[in-house]
PDB file of C-alpha atoms in Angstrom:
ATOM      1  CA  MET A   1     112.133  -1.719  31.047  1.00 39.00           C
ATOM      2  CA  SER A   2     109.672  -2.192  33.908  1.00 48.00           C
ATOM      3  CA  THR A   3     110.680  -1.076  37.368  1.00 58.00           C
ATOM      4  CA  THR A   4     109.158  -3.109  40.174  1.00 74.00           C
ATOM      5  CA  LEU A   5     108.229  -1.128  43.271  1.00 84.00           C
ATOM      6  CA  SER A   6     109.410  -2.230  46.693  1.00 90.00           C
ATOM      7  CA  ILE A   7     107.163  -4.438  48.803  1.00 90.00           C
ATOM      8  CA  GLU A   8     106.828  -1.529  51.225  1.00 92.00           C
ATOM      9  CA  ARG A   9     105.637   0.853  48.478  1.00 92.00           C
ATOM     10  CA  MET A  10     103.250  -1.766  47.080  1.00 94.00           C
ATOM     11  CA  SER A  11     101.828  -2.320  50.588  1.00 93.00           C
ATOM     12  CA  GLU A  12     101.461   1.457  50.994  1.00 94.00           C
ATOM     13  CA  LEU A  13      99.549   1.603  47.702  1.00 95.00           C
ATOM     14  CA  TYR A  14      97.220  -1.119  48.955  1.00 95.00           C
ATOM     15  CA  GLY A  15      96.658   0.918  52.120  1.00 95.00           C
ATOM     16  CA  HIS A  16      95.528   3.828  49.928  1.00 96.00           C
ATOM     17  CA  TRP A  17      93.311   1.364  48.041  1.00 96.00           C
ATOM     18  CA  THR A  18      91.521   0.270  51.215  1.00 94.00           C
ATOM     19  CA  ALA A  19      91.152   3.944  52.193  1.00 94.00           C
ATOM     20  CA  LEU A  20      89.154   4.408  48.963  1.00 93.00           C
ATOM     21  CA  TRP A  21      86.740   1.727  50.140  1.00 91.00           C
ATOM     22  CA  ARG A  22      86.388   3.562  53.449  1.00 90.00           C
ATOM     23  CA  GLY A  23      85.355   6.704  51.557  1.00 89.00           C
ATOM     24  CA  ASP A  24      88.663   8.588  51.397  1.00 93.00           C
ATOM     25  CA  PHE A  25      88.983   9.590  47.720  1.00 93.00           C
ATOM     26  CA  THR A  26      91.777  12.138  48.266  1.00 95.00           C
ATOM     27  CA  ARG A  27      94.407   9.945  46.570  1.00 95.00           C
ATOM     28  CA  ALA A  28      92.165   8.391  43.901  1.00 94.00           C
ATOM     29  CA  ASP A  29      93.767  10.221  40.964  1.00 93.00           C
ATOM     30  CA  GLU A  30      97.217   9.544  42.412  1.00 95.00           C
ATOM     31  CA  ILE A  31      96.770   5.751  42.707  1.00 96.00           C
ATOM     32  CA  LEU A  32      94.332   4.931  39.856  1.00 96.00           C
ATOM     33  CA  ASP A  33      95.668   5.070  36.324  1.00 95.00           C
ATOM     34  CA  PRO A  34      93.413   6.893  33.820  1.00 94.00           C
ATOM     35  CA  GLY A  35      93.154   3.562  31.977  1.00 94.00           C
ATOM     36  CA  PHE A  36      92.392   1.552  35.151  1.00 93.00           C
ATOM     37  CA  VAL A  37      90.381  -1.561  34.192  1.00 92.00           C
ATOM     38  CA  VAL A  38      88.072  -3.588  36.453  1.00 89.00           C
ATOM     39  CA  HIS A  39      87.682  -7.300  35.689  1.00 87.00           C
ATOM     40  CA  GLN A  40      84.581  -8.360  37.609  1.00 80.00           C
ATOM     41  CA  ALA A  41      81.591 -10.643  37.247  1.00 71.00           C
ATOM     42  CA  ARG A  42      78.662  -8.216  37.518  1.00 65.00           C
ATOM     43  CA  PRO A  43      75.338  -9.439  38.988  1.00 63.00           C
ATOM     44  CA  ASP A  44      73.454  -7.423  36.363  1.00 65.00           C
ATOM     45  CA  GLY A  45      75.498  -8.893  33.504  1.00 65.00           C
ATOM     46  CA  SER A  46      76.984  -5.523  32.487  1.00 67.00           C
ATOM     47  CA  ASP A  47      80.505  -5.198  31.088  1.00 62.00           C
ATOM     48  CA  SER A  48      82.826  -4.265  33.957  1.00 64.00           C
ATOM     49  CA  GLU A  49      85.481  -3.151  31.458  1.00 65.00           C
ATOM     50  CA  ALA A  50      83.288  -0.717  29.483  1.00 69.00           C
ATOM     51  CA  VAL A  51      84.316   2.302  31.588  1.00 68.00           C
ATOM     52  CA  THR A  52      87.895   2.792  32.771  1.00 72.00           C
ATOM     53  CA  GLY A  53      89.808   4.948  35.222  1.00 80.00           C
ATOM     54  CA  PRO A  54      88.561   6.480  38.451  1.00 87.00           C
ATOM     55  CA  ALA A  55      85.195   7.118  36.743  1.00 85.00           C
ATOM     56  CA  ARG A  56      84.650   3.355  36.703  1.00 83.00           C
ATOM     57  CA  LEU A  57      85.461   2.630  40.339  1.00 87.00           C
ATOM     58  CA  LEU A  58      84.472   5.649  42.417  1.00 91.00           C
ATOM     59  CA  PRO A  59      80.722   5.505  41.609  1.00 89.00           C
ATOM     60  CA  GLU A  60      80.693   1.850  42.682  1.00 85.00           C
ATOM     61  CA  ILE A  61      82.280   2.764  46.006  1.00 91.00           C
ATOM     62  CA  GLU A  62      79.766   5.609  46.418  1.00 93.00           C
ATOM     63  CA  GLN A  63      76.887   3.162  45.747  1.00 89.00           C
ATOM     64  CA  THR A  64      78.249   0.853  48.439  1.00 88.00           C
ATOM     65  CA  MET A  65      78.520   3.746  50.876  1.00 90.00           C
ATOM     66  CA  ALA A  66      74.969   4.876  50.042  1.00 93.00           C
ATOM     67  CA  VAL A  67      73.417   1.698  51.497  1.00 94.00           C
ATOM     68  CA  PHE A  68      75.899   0.992  54.295  1.00 94.00           C
ATOM     69  CA  GLY A  69      77.045   3.019  57.293  1.00 93.00           C
ATOM     70  CA  ASP A  70      79.631   2.349  59.980  1.00 94.00           C
ATOM     71  CA  ILE A  71      81.798   0.648  57.352  1.00 93.00           C
ATOM     72  CA  ALA A  72      84.782  -1.263  58.698  1.00 93.00           C
ATOM     73  CA  LEU A  73      87.074  -2.880  56.170  1.00 93.00           C
ATOM     74  CA  THR A  74      89.651  -5.291  57.491  1.00 95.00           C
ATOM     75  CA  VAL A  75      92.405  -6.972  55.536  1.00 95.00           C
ATOM     76  CA  ASP A  76      92.302 -10.614  56.596  1.00 97.00           C
ATOM     77  CA  LEU A  77      95.254 -11.826  54.525  1.00 96.00           C
ATOM     78  CA  GLY A  78      97.926  -9.803  52.821  1.00 93.00           C
ATOM     79  CA  PRO A  79      98.676  -7.752  51.045  1.00 95.00           C
ATOM     80  CA  ILE A  80     100.761 -10.344  49.258  1.00 96.00           C
ATOM     81  CA  VAL A  81     103.140  -8.784  46.753  1.00 95.00           C
ATOM     82  CA  GLN A  82     104.686 -10.616  43.824  1.00 94.00           C
ATOM     83  CA  GLY A  83     106.306  -8.585  41.075  1.00 93.00           C
ATOM     84  CA  ASP A  84     103.763  -6.021  39.886  1.00 95.00           C
ATOM     85  CA  LEU A  85     100.796  -7.772  41.564  1.00 96.00           C
ATOM     86  CA  ILE A  86      99.171  -7.250  44.955  1.00 97.00           C
ATOM     87  CA  ALA A  87      96.664  -9.745  46.371  1.00 97.00           C
ATOM     88  CA  ALA A  88      94.614  -9.631  49.564  1.00 97.00           C
ATOM     89  CA  ARG A  89      91.528 -11.059  51.214  1.00 97.00           C
ATOM     90  CA  TRP A  90      89.287  -8.610  53.039  1.00 96.00           C
ATOM     91  CA  THR A  91      86.044  -8.470  55.022  1.00 97.00           C
ATOM     92  CA  LEU A  92      83.621  -5.570  55.005  1.00 95.00           C
ATOM     93  CA  ARG A  93      81.393  -5.119  58.050  1.00 96.00           C
ATOM     94  CA  ALA A  94      78.727  -2.439  58.096  1.00 95.00           C
ATOM     95  CA  ARG A  95      75.183  -1.517  59.041  1.00 97.00           C
ATOM     96  CA  TYR A  96      72.441  -1.360  56.451  1.00 97.00           C
ATOM     97  CA  THR A  97      71.132   2.204  56.036  1.00 96.00           C
ATOM     98  CA  GLY A  98      68.337   1.411  53.568  1.00 95.00           C
ATOM     99  CA  GLY A  99      67.689   1.984  49.903  1.00 91.00           C
ATOM    100  CA  LEU A 100      68.621  -1.385  48.398  1.00 90.00           C
ATOM    101  CA  ASP A 101      66.012  -2.771  46.000  1.00 85.00           C
ATOM    102  CA  HIS A 102      64.269  -5.920  47.269  1.00 87.00           C
ATOM    103  CA  ALA A 103      65.947  -5.790  50.704  1.00 92.00           C
ATOM    104  CA  THR A 104      63.608  -6.817  53.513  1.00 92.00           C
ATOM    105  CA  ALA A 105      66.038  -6.334  56.405  1.00 94.00           C
ATOM    106  CA  PRO A 106      65.384  -3.401  58.708  1.00 96.00           C
ATOM    107  CA  VAL A 107      67.649  -0.374  58.691  1.00 97.00           C
ATOM    108  CA  GLY A 108      70.494  -0.986  61.128  1.00 96.00           C
ATOM    109  CA  THR A 109      70.930  -4.663  60.233  1.00 96.00           C
ATOM    110  CA  PRO A 110      74.597  -5.664  60.544  1.00 97.00           C
ATOM    111  CA  VAL A 111      76.098  -7.136  57.377  1.00 96.00           C
ATOM    112  CA  ALA A 112      79.432  -8.799  56.684  1.00 96.00           C
ATOM    113  CA  PHE A 113      80.861 -10.190  53.476  1.00 95.00           C
ATOM    114  CA  SER A 114      84.325 -10.969  52.165  1.00 96.00           C
ATOM    115  CA  GLY A 115      86.242 -10.858  48.941  1.00 95.00           C
ATOM    116  CA  HIS A 116      89.617 -11.090  47.247  1.00 95.00           C
ATOM    117  CA  ASP A 117      91.499  -8.422  45.338  1.00 95.00           C
ATOM    118  CA  ILE A 118      94.264  -8.813  42.816  1.00 97.00           C
ATOM    119  CA  LEU A 119      95.665  -5.529  41.551  1.00 97.00           C
ATOM    120  CA  ARG A 120      98.352  -4.893  38.953  1.00 97.00           C
ATOM    121  CA  VAL A 121     100.597  -1.867  39.375  1.00 97.00           C
ATOM    122  CA  SER A 122     102.422  -0.007  36.624  1.00 95.00           C
ATOM    123  CA  GLY A 123     104.098   3.370  36.907  1.00 94.00           C
ATOM    124  CA  GLY A 124     103.219   3.552  40.603  1.00 94.00           C
ATOM    125  CA  ARG A 125      99.457   3.315  39.939  1.00 96.00           C
ATOM    126  CA  PHE A 126      96.853   0.599  39.817  1.00 96.00           C
ATOM    127  CA  VAL A 127      96.131  -0.336  36.201  1.00 96.00           C
ATOM    128  CA  GLU A 128      94.079  -3.535  36.559  1.00 95.00           C
ATOM    129  CA  TYR A 129      91.798  -4.987  39.210  1.00 94.00           C
ATOM    130  CA  TRP A 130      90.406  -8.488  39.504  1.00 94.00           C
ATOM    131  CA  THR A 131      87.898  -8.979  42.290  1.00 90.00           C
ATOM    132  CA  CYS A 132      85.795 -11.807  43.610  1.00 90.00           C
ATOM    133  CA  THR A 133      83.298 -10.591  46.200  1.00 89.00           C
ATOM    134  CA  ASP A 134      80.662 -12.648  48.016  1.00 89.00           C
ATOM    135  CA  VAL A 135      77.887 -10.240  47.038  1.00 83.00           C
ATOM    136  CA  LEU A 136      75.291 -12.998  47.445  1.00 84.00           C
ATOM    137  CA  ALA A 137      76.136 -13.395  51.127  1.00 89.00           C
ATOM    138  CA  GLY A 138      75.550  -9.684  51.691  1.00 88.00           C
ATOM    139  CA  LEU A 139      72.298  -9.672  49.704  1.00 88.00           C
ATOM    140  CA  ALA A 140      71.032 -12.754  51.533  1.00 89.00           C
ATOM    141  CA  GLN A 141      71.748 -11.122  54.916  1.00 92.00           C
ATOM    142  CA  LEU A 142      69.566  -8.209  53.778  1.00 93.00           C
ATOM    143  CA  GLY A 143      66.779 -10.505  52.597  1.00 89.00           C
ATOM    144  CA  ALA A 144      67.238  -9.322  49.007  1.00 87.00           C
ATOM    145  CA  VAL A 145      67.791 -12.884  47.759  1.00 82.00           C
ATOM    146  CA  SER A 146      66.978 -16.334  49.110  1.00 70.00           C
ATOM    147  CA  GLY A 147      69.846 -18.353  50.411  1.00 60.00           C
ATOM    148  CA  PRO A 148      71.492 -20.213  53.249  1.00 58.00           C
ATOM    149  CA  ASN A 149      72.910 -16.977  54.675  1.00 51.00           C
ATOM    150  CA  GLY A 150      69.651 -15.078  54.865  1.00 50.00           C
ATOM    151  CA  PRO A 151      65.892 -15.241  54.923  1.00 54.00           C
ATOM    152  CA  ALA A 152      63.981 -16.622  51.985  1.00 51.00           C
ATOM    153  CA  ARG A 153      61.781 -14.165  50.153  1.00 50.00           C
ATOM    154  CA  SER A 154      58.098 -14.848  50.339  1.00 51.00           C
TER     155      SER A 154
END
């Protein structure tokens, strides 16, 4: 029998989730199930489900933090809780600190992009994560790709 957590507890879990994306990993093992699975379209075509658990997610967060400073993550909508699912829309605002392949923007360039999260909770931990992030908007702002939101590459 599955026990559904209260909306308050689910919202608290999502607060810990956003803390991860701000660089606070202190509760990572507490909120991420060892079998945590990420369902994500990867720009490089790799299998987002090949590695599971905190070992799948934390390096991705660290990579994000390596090229951005002054990270501010705001939750624009939600979290919306229904049964064992949490959904939210968020916006990340930061300053580019350098080190991204093909980026032509100077260090210090402000960047903003948004995304949606859907997370499934079981046993008080996140077990699945579906995300849709506007990575192209962020890359275009840094001049790493051509597009309507950023400079065209020469």
